[in-house]
PDB file of C-alpha atoms in Angstrom:
ATOM      1  CA  MET A  11     -12.691  24.167 -30.726  1.00  0.00           C
ATOM      2  CA  SER A  12     -15.174  22.125 -33.065  1.00  0.00           C
ATOM      3  CA  ILE A  13     -18.613  23.623 -33.873  1.00  0.00           C
ATOM      4  CA  TRP A  14     -20.099  22.465 -30.954  1.00  0.00           C
ATOM      5  CA  ARG A  15     -18.734  20.792 -27.686  1.00  0.00           C
ATOM      6  CA  SER A  16     -20.276  19.400 -24.441  1.00  0.00           C
ATOM      7  CA  VAL A  17     -18.391  20.086 -21.592  1.00  0.00           C
ATOM      8  CA  TYR A  18     -18.609  20.390 -17.461  1.00  0.00           C
ATOM      9  CA  ASN A  19     -17.736  23.749 -15.847  1.00  0.00           C
ATOM     10  CA  PRO A  20     -17.064  25.871 -19.218  1.00  0.00           C
ATOM     11  CA  PRO A  21     -14.937  28.664 -18.537  1.00  0.00           C
ATOM     12  CA  SER A  22     -16.675  31.840 -18.305  1.00  0.00           C
ATOM     13  CA  GLU A  23     -15.252  33.621 -21.353  1.00  0.00           C
ATOM     14  CA  LYS A  24     -16.957  36.080 -23.489  1.00  0.00           C
ATOM     15  CA  GLU A  25     -16.249  34.119 -26.470  1.00  0.00           C
ATOM     16  CA  LEU A  26     -18.174  31.139 -25.731  1.00  0.00           C
ATOM     17  CA  ILE A  27     -22.092  30.519 -25.815  1.00  0.00           C
ATOM     18  CA  THR A  28     -22.844  27.981 -23.316  1.00  0.00           C
ATOM     19  CA  GLU A  29     -26.013  26.231 -23.104  1.00  0.00           C
ATOM     20  CA  ALA A  30     -26.955  24.059 -19.693  1.00  0.00           C
ATOM     21  CA  VAL A  31     -27.951  20.808 -21.066  1.00  0.00           C
ATOM     22  CA  LEU A  32     -28.487  18.313 -18.085  1.00  0.00           C
ATOM     23  CA  GLU A  33     -27.582  18.010 -14.480  1.00  0.00           C
ATOM     24  CA  GLU A  34     -26.313  14.886 -13.026  1.00  0.00           C
ATOM     25  CA  GLU A  35     -26.055  14.072  -9.000  1.00  0.00           C
ATOM     26  CA  MET A  36     -22.886  12.619  -7.720  1.00  0.00           C
ATOM     27  CA  PHE A  37     -22.378   9.859  -5.597  1.00  0.00           C
ATOM     28  CA  LEU A  38     -19.690   8.846  -2.954  1.00  0.00           C
ATOM     29  CA  VAL A  39     -18.583   5.311  -4.810  1.00  0.00           C
ATOM     30  CA  GLY A  40     -16.640   2.697  -3.226  1.00  0.00           C
ATOM     31  CA  ILE A  41     -16.536  -0.911  -1.780  1.00  0.00           C
ATOM     32  CA  PRO A  42     -18.517  -1.582   1.144  1.00  0.00           C
ATOM     33  CA  LYS A  43     -16.005  -1.896   3.556  1.00  0.00           C
ATOM     34  CA  LEU A  44     -14.973   1.715   2.972  1.00  0.00           C
ATOM     35  CA  VAL A  45     -17.960   3.454   2.221  1.00  0.00           C
ATOM     36  CA  GLY A  46     -20.395   1.804   4.369  1.00  0.00           C
ATOM     37  CA  LYS A  47     -22.820  -1.193   3.949  1.00  0.00           C
ATOM     38  CA  GLY A  48     -26.120   0.410   3.725  1.00  0.00           C
ATOM     39  CA  LYS A  49     -27.222   2.788   1.047  1.00  0.00           C
ATOM     40  CA  ALA A  50     -28.237   5.457   3.631  1.00  0.00           C
ATOM     41  CA  PRO A  51     -27.009   9.037   2.384  1.00  0.00           C
ATOM     42  CA  ILE A  52     -23.646  10.476   3.495  1.00  0.00           C
ATOM     43  CA  ARG A  53     -23.342  14.094   4.464  1.00  0.00           C
ATOM     44  CA  PHE A  54     -20.284  16.052   2.737  1.00  0.00           C
ATOM     45  CA  GLU A  55     -18.758  16.684   6.023  1.00  0.00           C
ATOM     46  CA  GLU A  56     -18.055  12.760   6.576  1.00  0.00           C
ATOM     47  CA  LEU A  57     -17.395  12.229   2.845  1.00  0.00           C
ATOM     48  CA  SER A  58     -14.448  14.776   2.885  1.00  0.00           C
ATOM     49  CA  ARG A  59     -12.748  12.521   5.299  1.00  0.00           C
ATOM     50  CA  MET A  60     -12.985   9.615   3.534  1.00  0.00           C
ATOM     51  CA  PRO A  61      -9.958   8.315   1.689  1.00  0.00           C
ATOM     52  CA  LEU A  62     -10.760   9.738  -2.004  1.00  0.00           C
ATOM     53  CA  ILE A  63      -9.051   9.105  -5.374  1.00  0.00           C
ATOM     54  CA  LEU A  64      -9.921  11.818  -7.854  1.00  0.00           C
ATOM     55  CA  LEU A  65      -9.038  11.829 -11.697  1.00  0.00           C
ATOM     56  CA  ARG A  66      -6.242  14.236 -12.206  1.00  0.00           C
ATOM     57  CA  TYR A  67      -7.147  17.544 -14.116  1.00  0.00           C
ATOM     58  CA  GLY A  68      -7.193  17.555 -17.467  1.00  0.00           C
ATOM     59  CA  LEU A  69      -8.459  14.187 -18.191  1.00  0.00           C
ATOM     60  CA  GLY A  70     -11.647  13.644 -20.268  1.00  0.00           C
ATOM     61  CA  LEU A  71     -13.626  13.027 -17.024  1.00  0.00           C
ATOM     62  CA  SER A  72     -11.291  15.220 -15.100  1.00  0.00           C
ATOM     63  CA  SER A  73     -11.673  16.302 -11.568  1.00  0.00           C
ATOM     64  CA  ARG A  74     -12.446  19.716 -12.564  1.00  0.00           C
ATOM     65  CA  ALA A  75     -15.659  18.075 -13.813  1.00  0.00           C
ATOM     66  CA  LEU A  76     -16.444  16.430 -10.676  1.00  0.00           C
ATOM     67  CA  LEU A  77     -18.716  19.272  -9.105  1.00  0.00           C
ATOM     68  CA  ASP A  78     -20.337  22.550  -9.970  1.00  0.00           C
ATOM     69  CA  ASP A  79     -19.271  24.219  -6.921  1.00  0.00           C
ATOM     70  CA  PRO A  80     -15.643  25.047  -6.923  1.00  0.00           C
ATOM     71  CA  VAL A  81     -15.288  25.888  -2.985  1.00  0.00           C
ATOM     72  CA  LEU A  82     -16.314  22.194  -2.557  1.00  0.00           C
ATOM     73  CA  LEU A  83     -14.282  20.645  -5.461  1.00  0.00           C
ATOM     74  CA  LYS A  84     -11.174  22.584  -3.653  1.00  0.00           C
ATOM     75  CA  ARG A  85     -11.687  20.943  -0.361  1.00  0.00           C
ATOM     76  CA  LEU A  86     -11.998  17.522  -2.040  1.00  0.00           C
ATOM     77  CA  GLU A  87      -9.266  17.759  -4.129  1.00  0.00           C
ATOM     78  CA  GLY A  88      -6.916  19.096  -1.153  1.00  0.00           C
ATOM     79  CA  GLY A  89      -7.820  16.078   0.983  1.00  0.00           C
ATOM     80  CA  ALA A  90      -7.449  13.293  -1.681  1.00  0.00           C
ATOM     81  CA  ILE A  91      -5.129  10.474  -1.359  1.00  0.00           C
ATOM     82  CA  LEU A  92      -4.383   9.665  -5.108  1.00  0.00           C
ATOM     83  CA  HIS A  93      -4.623  11.517  -8.380  1.00  0.00           C
ATOM     84  CA  ALA A  94      -5.360   9.130 -10.783  1.00  0.00           C
ATOM     85  CA  ASN A  95      -4.106   9.432 -14.377  1.00  0.00           C
ATOM     86  CA  SER A  96      -6.692   6.993 -15.939  1.00  0.00           C
ATOM     87  CA  ILE A  97     -10.180   6.041 -15.654  1.00  0.00           C
ATOM     88  CA  THR A  98      -9.223   2.395 -15.991  1.00  0.00           C
ATOM     89  CA  GLY A  99      -6.718   2.631 -13.252  1.00  0.00           C
ATOM     90  CA  MET A 100      -9.177   4.323 -11.147  1.00  0.00           C
ATOM     91  CA  THR A 101     -11.699   1.509 -11.317  1.00  0.00           C
ATOM     92  CA  GLY A 102      -9.198  -0.830 -10.458  1.00  0.00           C
ATOM     93  CA  ALA A 103      -8.160   0.815  -7.277  1.00  0.00           C
ATOM     94  CA  LEU A 104     -11.755   1.606  -6.485  1.00  0.00           C
ATOM     95  CA  VAL A 105     -12.556  -2.151  -6.531  1.00  0.00           C
ATOM     96  CA  GLU A 106      -9.474  -3.211  -4.852  1.00  0.00           C
ATOM     97  CA  GLY A 107     -10.453  -0.920  -1.988  1.00  0.00           C
ATOM     98  CA  LEU A 108      -7.683   1.745  -1.983  1.00  0.00           C
ATOM     99  CA  GLY A 109     -10.055   4.619  -1.707  1.00  0.00           C
ATOM    100  CA  CYS A 110     -13.235   6.022  -2.758  1.00  0.00           C
ATOM    101  CA  THR A 111     -14.309   8.496  -5.314  1.00  0.00           C
ATOM    102  CA  ILE A 112     -17.211  11.191  -5.947  1.00  0.00           C
ATOM    103  CA  ALA A 113     -18.788  10.071  -9.290  1.00  0.00           C
ATOM    104  CA  THR A 114     -22.296   9.553 -11.079  1.00  0.00           C
ATOM    105  CA  LYS A 115     -23.534   5.941 -11.026  1.00  0.00           C
ATOM    106  CA  LEU A 116     -23.173   5.953 -15.196  1.00  0.00           C
ATOM    107  CA  PHE A 117     -19.223   6.290 -14.449  1.00  0.00           C
ATOM    108  CA  ALA A 118     -19.075   2.961 -12.368  1.00  0.00           C
ATOM    109  CA  ARG A 119     -22.077   1.184 -13.864  1.00  0.00           C
ATOM    110  CA  GLU A 120     -20.741  -2.010 -14.549  1.00  0.00           C
ATOM    111  CA  GLU A 121     -19.206  -2.319 -10.913  1.00  0.00           C
ATOM    112  CA  LEU A 122     -22.206  -1.202  -9.216  1.00  0.00           C
ATOM    113  CA  ALA A 123     -24.328  -3.795 -11.187  1.00  0.00           C
ATOM    114  CA  ALA A 124     -22.043  -6.780 -10.342  1.00  0.00           C
ATOM    115  CA  GLY A 125     -21.971  -5.333  -6.902  1.00  0.00           C
ATOM    116  CA  ARG A 126     -18.410  -4.568  -6.434  1.00  0.00           C
ATOM    117  CA  LEU A 127     -19.070  -1.412  -5.739  1.00  0.00           C
ATOM    118  CA  ILE A 128     -21.830   0.721  -4.161  1.00  0.00           C
ATOM    119  CA  ALA A 129     -23.260   4.000  -4.384  1.00  0.00           C
ATOM    120  CA  ARG A 130     -23.995   6.338  -1.628  1.00  0.00           C
ATOM    121  CA  LYS A 131     -25.985   9.635  -2.079  1.00  0.00           C
ATOM    122  CA  VAL A 132     -24.387  12.625  -1.011  1.00  0.00           C
ATOM    123  CA  ILE A 133     -26.454  15.375   0.960  1.00  0.00           C
ATOM    124  CA  GLU A 134     -25.841  18.729   3.253  1.00  0.00           C
ATOM    125  CA  PRO A 135     -24.833  19.721   0.313  1.00  0.00           C
ATOM    126  CA  LYS A 136     -26.341  17.770  -2.516  1.00  0.00           C
ATOM    127  CA  LEU A 137     -23.413  17.341  -5.107  1.00  0.00           C
ATOM    128  CA  THR A 138     -24.129  17.890  -8.721  1.00  0.00           C
ATOM    129  CA  ARG A 139     -22.463  18.930 -12.107  1.00  0.00           C
ATOM    130  CA  THR A 140     -24.197  20.446 -15.129  1.00  0.00           C
ATOM    131  CA  LEU A 141     -23.021  19.376 -18.971  1.00  0.00           C
ATOM    132  CA  TYR A 142     -23.093  22.510 -21.096  1.00  0.00           C
ATOM    133  CA  LEU A 143     -23.250  22.656 -25.024  1.00  0.00           C
ATOM    134  CA  CYS A 144     -20.587  25.298 -25.937  1.00  0.00           C
ATOM    135  CA  ARG A 145     -19.566  27.131 -29.180  1.00  0.00           C
ATOM    136  CA  LEU A 146     -17.555  29.964 -30.067  1.00  0.00           C
ATOM    137  CA  ARG A 147     -19.401  33.353 -30.337  1.00  0.00           C
ATOM    138  CA  ASN A 148     -17.826  34.733 -33.514  1.00  0.00           C
ATOM    139  CA  ARG A 149     -18.809  31.976 -35.471  1.00  0.00           C
ATOM    140  CA  PRO A 150     -21.997  32.692 -37.080  1.00  0.00           C
ATOM    141  CA  MET A 151     -24.732  29.999 -36.724  1.00  0.00           C
ATOM    142  CA  THR A 152     -25.540  28.114 -39.974  1.00  0.00           C
ATOM    143  CA  TYR A 153     -28.132  25.416 -40.815  1.00  0.00           C
ATOM    144  CA  ALA A 154     -25.482  22.550 -39.952  1.00  0.00           C
ATOM    145  CA  MET A 155     -24.823  23.938 -36.758  1.00  0.00           C
ATOM    146  CA  GLU A 156     -28.187  24.033 -35.882  1.00  0.00           C
ATOM    147  CA  GLU A 157     -28.656  20.763 -36.871  1.00  0.00           C
ATOM    148  CA  MET A 158     -25.766  19.209 -34.598  1.00  0.00           C
ATOM    149  CA  ARG A 159     -27.140  21.039 -31.667  1.00  0.00           C
ATOM    150  CA  ARG A 160     -30.555  19.464 -32.265  1.00  0.00           C
ATOM    151  CA  LEU A 161     -29.380  16.148 -32.969  1.00  0.00           C
ATOM    152  CA  MET A 162     -26.913  16.128 -29.877  1.00  0.00           C
ATOM    153  CA  LEU A 163     -29.803  17.536 -27.577  1.00  0.00           C
ATOM    154  CA  ALA A 164     -32.220  14.897 -28.847  1.00  0.00           C
ATOM    155  CA  LEU A 165     -29.742  11.972 -28.370  1.00  0.00           C
ATOM    156  CA  ILE A 166     -28.869  13.272 -24.916  1.00  0.00           C
ATOM    157  CA  ALA A 167     -32.667  13.458 -24.102  1.00  0.00           C
ATOM    158  CA  GLU A 168     -33.317  10.414 -25.583  1.00  0.00           C
ATOM    159  CA  GLN A 169     -30.592   8.458 -23.216  1.00  0.00           C
ATOM    160  CA  VAL A 170     -31.943  10.437 -20.053  1.00  0.00           C
ATOM    161  CA  ARG A 171     -35.463   9.536 -21.074  1.00  0.00           C
ATOM    162  CA  SER A 172     -34.995   6.008 -21.597  1.00  0.00           C
ATOM    163  CA  GLY A 173     -32.871   5.833 -18.186  1.00  0.00           C
ATOM    164  CA  GLY A 174     -29.469   5.133 -19.753  1.00  0.00           C
ATOM    165  CA  TRP A 175     -27.961   8.675 -18.460  1.00  0.00           C
ATOM    166  CA  GLN A 176     -29.391   9.283 -14.969  1.00  0.00           C
ATOM    167  CA  ALA A 177     -29.778  13.182 -15.136  1.00  0.00           C
ATOM    168  CA  GLU A 178     -32.369  15.932 -15.187  1.00  0.00           C
ATOM    169  CA  LEU A 179     -32.640  17.798 -18.327  1.00  0.00           C
ATOM    170  CA  VAL A 180     -32.421  21.418 -17.803  1.00  0.00           C
ATOM    171  CA  GLY A 181     -35.011  23.569 -19.544  1.00  0.00           C
TER     172      GLY A 181
END
């Protein structure tokens, strides 16, 4: 592991020191024909019956990073019609109407802006994921490590405050 790593759903290991940085809301994303023409919120129960396409575990934006709640994640993974190996392939499948997904608005920002996809808020429960900074506990903190942490937190905060990253800072 490098000095600092940003991750979603870090493993609970005593060798890691984790620090929550931000929380993102997840949306149902797809073409209007599949997810509905309006932007009204959708209940999780209804969403769980949709033809979901999820990224395969182990990718940079893996399905493991989809939600903070492992029980809800298992429900979605079990009912998915497809587990994609590529973000580009998944986006293409969404635009073609082969299915829909759970994602942040940042994930599909170009397709949302162009109107090819729409995003519906998920309720009952609201779906979120948390980004953490992690480091190995057995590495002593150095000035360079602290500066890297400070810089990463400052850059993330700047993107959140400017609206480039739709999330809420934690802490």
